[in-house]
Short mmCIF file of C-alpha atoms and ligand atoms in Angstrom, two decimals:
data_model
loop_
_atom_site.label_atom_id
_atom_site.label_comp_id
_atom_site.label_asym_id
_atom_site.label_seq_id
_atom_site.Cartn_x
_atom_site.Cartn_y
_atom_site.Cartn_z
CA MET A 1385 108.54 134.55 75.25
CA ALA A 1386 105.94 134.51 77.50
CA ARG A 1387 106.42 132.67 80.75
CA LYS A 1388 103.66 129.16 81.11
CA LEU A 1389 101.94 130.77 84.41
CA THR A 1390 99.84 127.85 86.79
CA ILE A 1391 96.45 128.41 87.10
CA ALA A 1392 94.47 127.09 90.17
CA ILE A 1393 90.71 127.35 89.97
CA ASP A 1394 88.35 125.09 92.40
CA GLY A 1395 85.30 125.40 94.08
CA PRO A 1396 81.95 124.29 94.66
CA GLY A 1397 80.14 120.96 91.83
CA SER A 1398 79.33 122.14 89.03
CA ALA A 1399 80.02 125.61 89.08
CA GLY A 1400 81.72 125.38 85.45
CA LYS A 1401 85.20 124.29 86.97
CA GLY A 1402 86.24 121.24 84.30
CA THR A 1403 84.34 123.17 81.62
CA VAL A 1404 86.19 126.27 81.64
CA ALA A 1405 89.44 125.10 83.80
CA ARG A 1406 89.18 123.18 79.35
CA TRP A 1407 88.36 125.51 77.25
CA VAL A 1408 90.90 127.74 78.91
CA ALA A 1409 93.81 125.08 79.12
CA ARG A 1410 93.53 123.91 74.87
CA THR A 1411 93.74 128.57 74.20
CA LEU A 1412 96.72 128.65 75.86
CA GLY A 1413 98.45 125.39 74.76
CA TYR A 1414 98.57 124.47 78.35
CA ARG A 1415 98.11 121.06 80.11
CA TYR A 1416 95.19 120.74 82.17
CA VAL A 1417 94.22 118.67 85.66
CA ASP A 1418 91.14 117.05 86.78
CA THR A 1419 91.73 115.98 90.82
CA GLY A 1420 88.37 115.71 90.53
CA ALA A 1421 88.75 112.76 88.67
CA MET A 1422 91.82 111.54 90.80
CA TYR A 1423 90.25 111.48 93.77
CA ARG A 1424 86.33 110.41 91.44
CA ALA A 1425 88.93 107.71 90.29
CA VAL A 1426 90.88 106.08 93.37
CA ALA A 1427 86.57 106.13 94.89
CA LEU A 1428 86.05 104.12 92.04
CA VAL A 1429 88.61 101.41 92.26
CA ALA A 1430 87.51 101.01 95.76
CA LEU A 1431 84.21 100.28 94.81
CA ARG A 1432 84.75 97.63 92.21
CA ARG A 1433 87.75 96.14 95.21
CA GLY A 1434 85.28 96.18 98.43
CA VAL A 1435 87.36 98.48 99.88
CA GLN A 1436 85.53 99.73 102.94
CA LEU A 1437 85.58 104.29 102.76
CA ASP A 1438 86.04 104.95 105.63
CA ASP A 1439 89.28 102.61 105.98
CA GLY A 1440 91.94 105.23 106.12
CA LYS A 1441 95.16 103.37 106.47
CA ASP A 1442 92.96 100.71 102.93
CA MET A 1443 92.40 103.67 101.43
CA GLY A 1444 95.48 105.54 101.04
CA ALA A 1445 97.39 102.34 100.36
CA LEU A 1446 95.52 101.92 97.81
CA ALA A 1447 95.55 105.98 96.22
CA GLU A 1448 99.17 105.43 96.91
CA GLY A 1449 99.55 102.67 95.00
CA LEU A 1450 97.64 103.93 91.13
CA GLU A 1451 99.27 105.49 88.30
CA PHE A 1452 96.88 107.73 86.82
CA ASP A 1453 97.41 109.30 83.43
CA MET A 1454 94.99 111.16 81.03
CA ALA A 1455 95.01 112.13 77.68
CA TRP A 1456 92.86 113.68 75.19
CA ASP A 1457 91.16 111.74 72.60
CA GLY A 1458 89.38 115.08 70.06
CA ASP A 1459 87.29 116.81 72.89
CA VAL A 1460 87.91 114.29 74.96
CA LEU A 1461 89.96 113.94 78.61
CA HIS A 1462 90.00 110.28 79.28
CA SER A 1463 91.19 108.92 82.78
CA PHE A 1464 93.25 106.88 82.91
CA VAL A 1465 94.43 104.17 86.19
CA ASP A 1466 96.57 101.56 86.17
CA GLY A 1467 97.12 102.21 82.11
CA GLU A 1468 92.69 101.25 81.91
CA ASP A 1469 90.57 104.33 80.43
CA ILE A 1470 88.03 103.97 83.67
CA THR A 1471 86.40 107.02 81.85
CA PRO A 1472 83.30 105.51 81.70
CA GLY A 1473 82.41 105.46 85.25
CA LEU A 1474 84.05 108.31 86.35
CA ARG A 1475 80.60 111.43 86.28
CA GLU A 1476 78.14 108.88 88.40
CA GLU A 1477 76.59 109.87 90.85
CA SER A 1478 77.59 106.85 92.97
CA VAL A 1479 81.34 107.76 92.60
CA GLY A 1480 81.22 111.24 93.80
CA ARG A 1481 79.22 110.68 96.66
CA ALA A 1482 81.77 107.98 97.38
CA ALA A 1483 85.08 110.42 96.39
CA SER A 1484 83.48 113.34 98.12
CA ASP A 1485 83.17 110.31 101.08
CA VAL A 1486 87.42 109.11 100.80
CA SER A 1487 88.02 113.03 100.69
CA ARG A 1488 87.37 113.67 103.75
CA LEU A 1489 90.45 111.09 104.67
CA PRO A 1490 94.53 112.58 105.35
CA PRO A 1491 96.04 109.65 103.50
CA VAL A 1492 94.30 109.80 101.12
CA ARG A 1493 94.41 113.48 100.27
CA ALA A 1494 98.72 113.16 100.75
CA ALA A 1495 98.73 109.99 98.73
CA LEU A 1496 97.88 112.21 96.10
CA LEU A 1497 98.95 115.83 95.90
CA SER A 1498 102.97 114.36 95.24
CA THR A 1499 101.17 113.28 91.87
CA GLN A 1500 99.53 116.36 91.57
CA ARG A 1501 102.32 119.03 92.74
CA SER A 1502 104.35 116.86 90.47
CA LEU A 1503 102.51 117.09 87.50
CA ALA A 1504 102.52 120.80 87.59
CA ARG A 1505 106.42 121.46 88.67
CA LYS A 1506 107.18 122.75 84.49
CA GLY A 1507 104.21 125.01 85.16
CA GLY A 1508 102.09 125.45 81.67
CA ILE A 1509 98.91 124.16 83.56
CA VAL A 1510 95.95 124.47 84.78
CA MET A 1511 94.64 122.98 88.06
CA ASP A 1512 91.31 122.26 88.81
CA GLY A 1513 89.93 120.92 92.34
CA ARG A 1514 89.03 122.18 95.44
CA ASP A 1515 92.39 122.70 97.78
CA ILE A 1516 94.24 123.22 94.71
CA GLY A 1517 94.67 127.19 95.18
CA THR A 1518 94.90 127.08 99.37
CA VAL A 1519 97.68 123.49 99.31
CA VAL A 1520 98.45 122.13 95.93
CA LEU A 1521 99.77 125.19 94.75
CA PRO A 1522 99.44 128.23 96.98
CA ASP A 1523 102.15 129.61 95.01
CA ALA A 1524 100.10 129.44 92.27
CA ASP A 1525 100.75 132.83 89.63
CA LEU A 1526 96.72 132.92 88.97
CA LYS A 1527 94.12 131.74 91.26
CA ILE A 1528 90.01 131.45 90.90
CA TYR A 1529 87.49 130.69 92.75
CA LEU A 1530 84.35 129.78 90.60
CA ASP A 1531 81.67 129.46 92.51
CA ALA A 1532 77.36 129.38 91.32
CA ASP A 1533 73.95 129.68 93.54
CA LEU A 1534 73.28 126.14 93.87
CA ASP A 1535 70.34 126.56 91.91
CA GLU A 1536 72.21 127.00 89.08
CA ARG A 1537 74.63 124.50 89.66
CA ALA A 1538 72.58 121.53 90.68
CA ARG A 1539 70.50 122.99 87.33
CA ARG A 1540 73.55 122.49 84.92
CA ARG A 1541 74.54 119.26 86.98
CA HIS A 1542 70.25 117.63 86.50
CA GLU A 1543 70.74 118.64 82.73
CA GLU A 1544 74.60 116.67 82.31
CA LEU A 1545 72.73 113.84 84.53
CA ILE A 1546 70.09 114.04 81.72
CA ARG A 1547 71.87 114.04 79.06
CA ARG A 1548 73.67 110.28 80.28
CA GLY A 1549 70.37 109.18 80.35
CA ASP A 1550 69.98 108.88 84.39
CA VAL A 1551 67.11 111.17 85.12
CA ARG A 1552 66.44 112.07 88.25
CA SER A 1553 64.26 114.68 89.61
CA PHE A 1554 65.40 117.78 90.24
CA ALA A 1555 65.32 118.12 94.61
CA GLU A 1556 67.03 115.45 94.01
CA VAL A 1557 70.31 116.79 92.64
CA ARG A 1558 70.22 119.69 94.12
CA ASP A 1559 70.09 118.02 97.88
CA ALA A 1560 72.74 115.69 96.81
CA LEU A 1561 75.08 118.25 95.39
CA GLU A 1562 74.28 120.53 98.64
CA LEU A 1563 74.41 117.36 101.19
CA ARG A 1564 77.59 117.02 98.67
CA ASP A 1565 79.29 120.86 98.98
CA ARG A 1566 79.15 120.78 102.73
CA GLN A 1567 81.06 117.84 103.39
CA ASP A 1568 83.49 119.35 101.02
CA ARG A 1569 83.49 122.30 102.26
CA GLU A 1570 83.44 120.94 106.38
CA ARG A 1571 86.06 118.48 106.53
CA SER A 1572 89.32 118.96 108.66
CA VAL A 1573 91.81 118.43 105.62
CA ALA A 1574 91.97 120.29 103.27
CA PRO A 1575 88.28 121.80 102.81
CA LEU A 1576 86.85 124.54 99.89
CA VAL A 1577 87.24 127.34 100.98
CA CYS A 1578 88.76 130.58 98.65
CA ALA A 1579 91.80 131.37 99.04
CA PRO A 1580 92.63 135.31 100.31
CA ASP A 1581 94.79 136.31 96.94
CA ALA A 1582 92.35 134.63 94.68
CA VAL A 1583 89.77 136.11 92.05
CA ARG A 1584 85.88 135.15 92.21
CA VAL A 1585 84.53 134.66 89.49
CA ASP A 1586 80.49 134.02 90.22
CA THR A 1587 79.21 132.14 86.94
CA THR A 1588 75.69 132.16 87.71
CA ASP A 1589 74.28 134.68 84.99
CA LEU A 1590 77.41 133.91 83.37
CA THR A 1591 77.36 131.47 79.86
CA LEU A 1592 80.52 129.62 80.44
CA ARG A 1593 81.95 131.25 76.56
CA ALA A 1594 81.70 134.68 79.08
CA ALA A 1595 83.23 132.60 81.97
CA VAL A 1596 86.60 131.51 79.56
CA ASP A 1597 87.03 135.09 78.74
CA ARG A 1598 87.10 136.63 82.44
CA VAL A 1599 89.85 134.55 83.49
CA LEU A 1600 92.04 134.93 79.79
CA GLU A 1601 91.72 138.13 81.05
CA LEU A 1602 92.71 137.69 84.30
CA VAL A 1603 95.73 134.88 81.89
CA ALA A 1604 96.51 138.26 80.62
CA ARG A 1605 96.75 140.89 83.05
CA ARG A 1606 99.48 138.73 84.68
CA LEU A 1607 101.60 137.72 82.10
CA ALA A 1608 101.22 141.66 81.56
CA ALA A 1609 102.25 142.78 85.16
CA ASP A 1610 105.01 139.53 84.55
CA ALA A 1611 106.86 142.05 81.53
CA ARG A 1612 106.50 145.42 83.57
O1 LIG B 266 85.05 118.15 90.87
P1 LIG B 266 84.15 116.27 91.03
O2 LIG B 266 82.92 116.56 91.36
O3 LIG B 266 85.08 115.87 90.06
O4 LIG B 266 85.18 115.85 92.33
C1 LIG B 266 84.37 115.13 93.27
C2 LIG B 266 85.06 114.68 94.83
O5 LIG B 266 86.36 115.20 95.25
C3 LIG B 266 84.50 115.77 95.31
O6 LIG B 266 83.14 115.84 96.14
C4 LIG B 266 86.22 116.94 96.28
C5 LIG B 266 86.81 115.65 96.32
N1 LIG B 266 87.80 116.50 95.73
C6 LIG B 266 88.55 117.50 96.84
O7 LIG B 266 88.68 116.82 98.03
N2 LIG B 266 90.29 118.14 96.42
C7 LIG B 266 90.45 118.25 94.91
N3 LIG B 266 91.40 118.82 94.69
C8 LIG B 266 88.60 117.53 93.99
C9 LIG B 266 88.13 116.78 93.77
#
């Protein structure tokens, strides 16, 4: 039987990471871990509890104390924190912005890092985020850097928000995405960068189906190289 790989998928917001990673994981029968959802969960709980988002010590203690879980319900992946299903609020713009803010804090990153690494220990996993191939799983069997032009990513994000009833102008969505990317790229700990050994896949002109096929082709190649 083929070995089960560890697959890291990184890239900026709305490049298609989540959709591609889920699809690849389901096709291969691997587990999927959305690390962005963990940062979002920490931010959501902090907002609810009124913890100051730039307080490294308090935010680190909060992140350390949370228990994360994810489970599929049909095609929907639910995120749980301390047993509570927090999926509904997780994708909101305010939570995404707060997640980017708290993800700059080293104590928060350290708390989530050990959880993320332990989830990947047994292999057979697709994990997506910003620093998976560079920091969380530097020895991953396959690293993908998924990218797309800012305008295309903003178009996708805008559509996603409209689908959820959050109507905003395209310009506002584009500006927010650009700001968040800059913050994720320029932070001092675990910034968003393409790992030197990652394969870049630009999804600007690709359907997500085509991006999934491209990743599956890279998986097949990796498994074939193993078998040689
Ligand atoms: O992928 P996303 O939009 O759900 O991620 C939300 C924020 O979390 C993102 O702006 C930066 C942060 N994040 C991170 O710093 N490291 C990760 N591995 C995943 C997400």
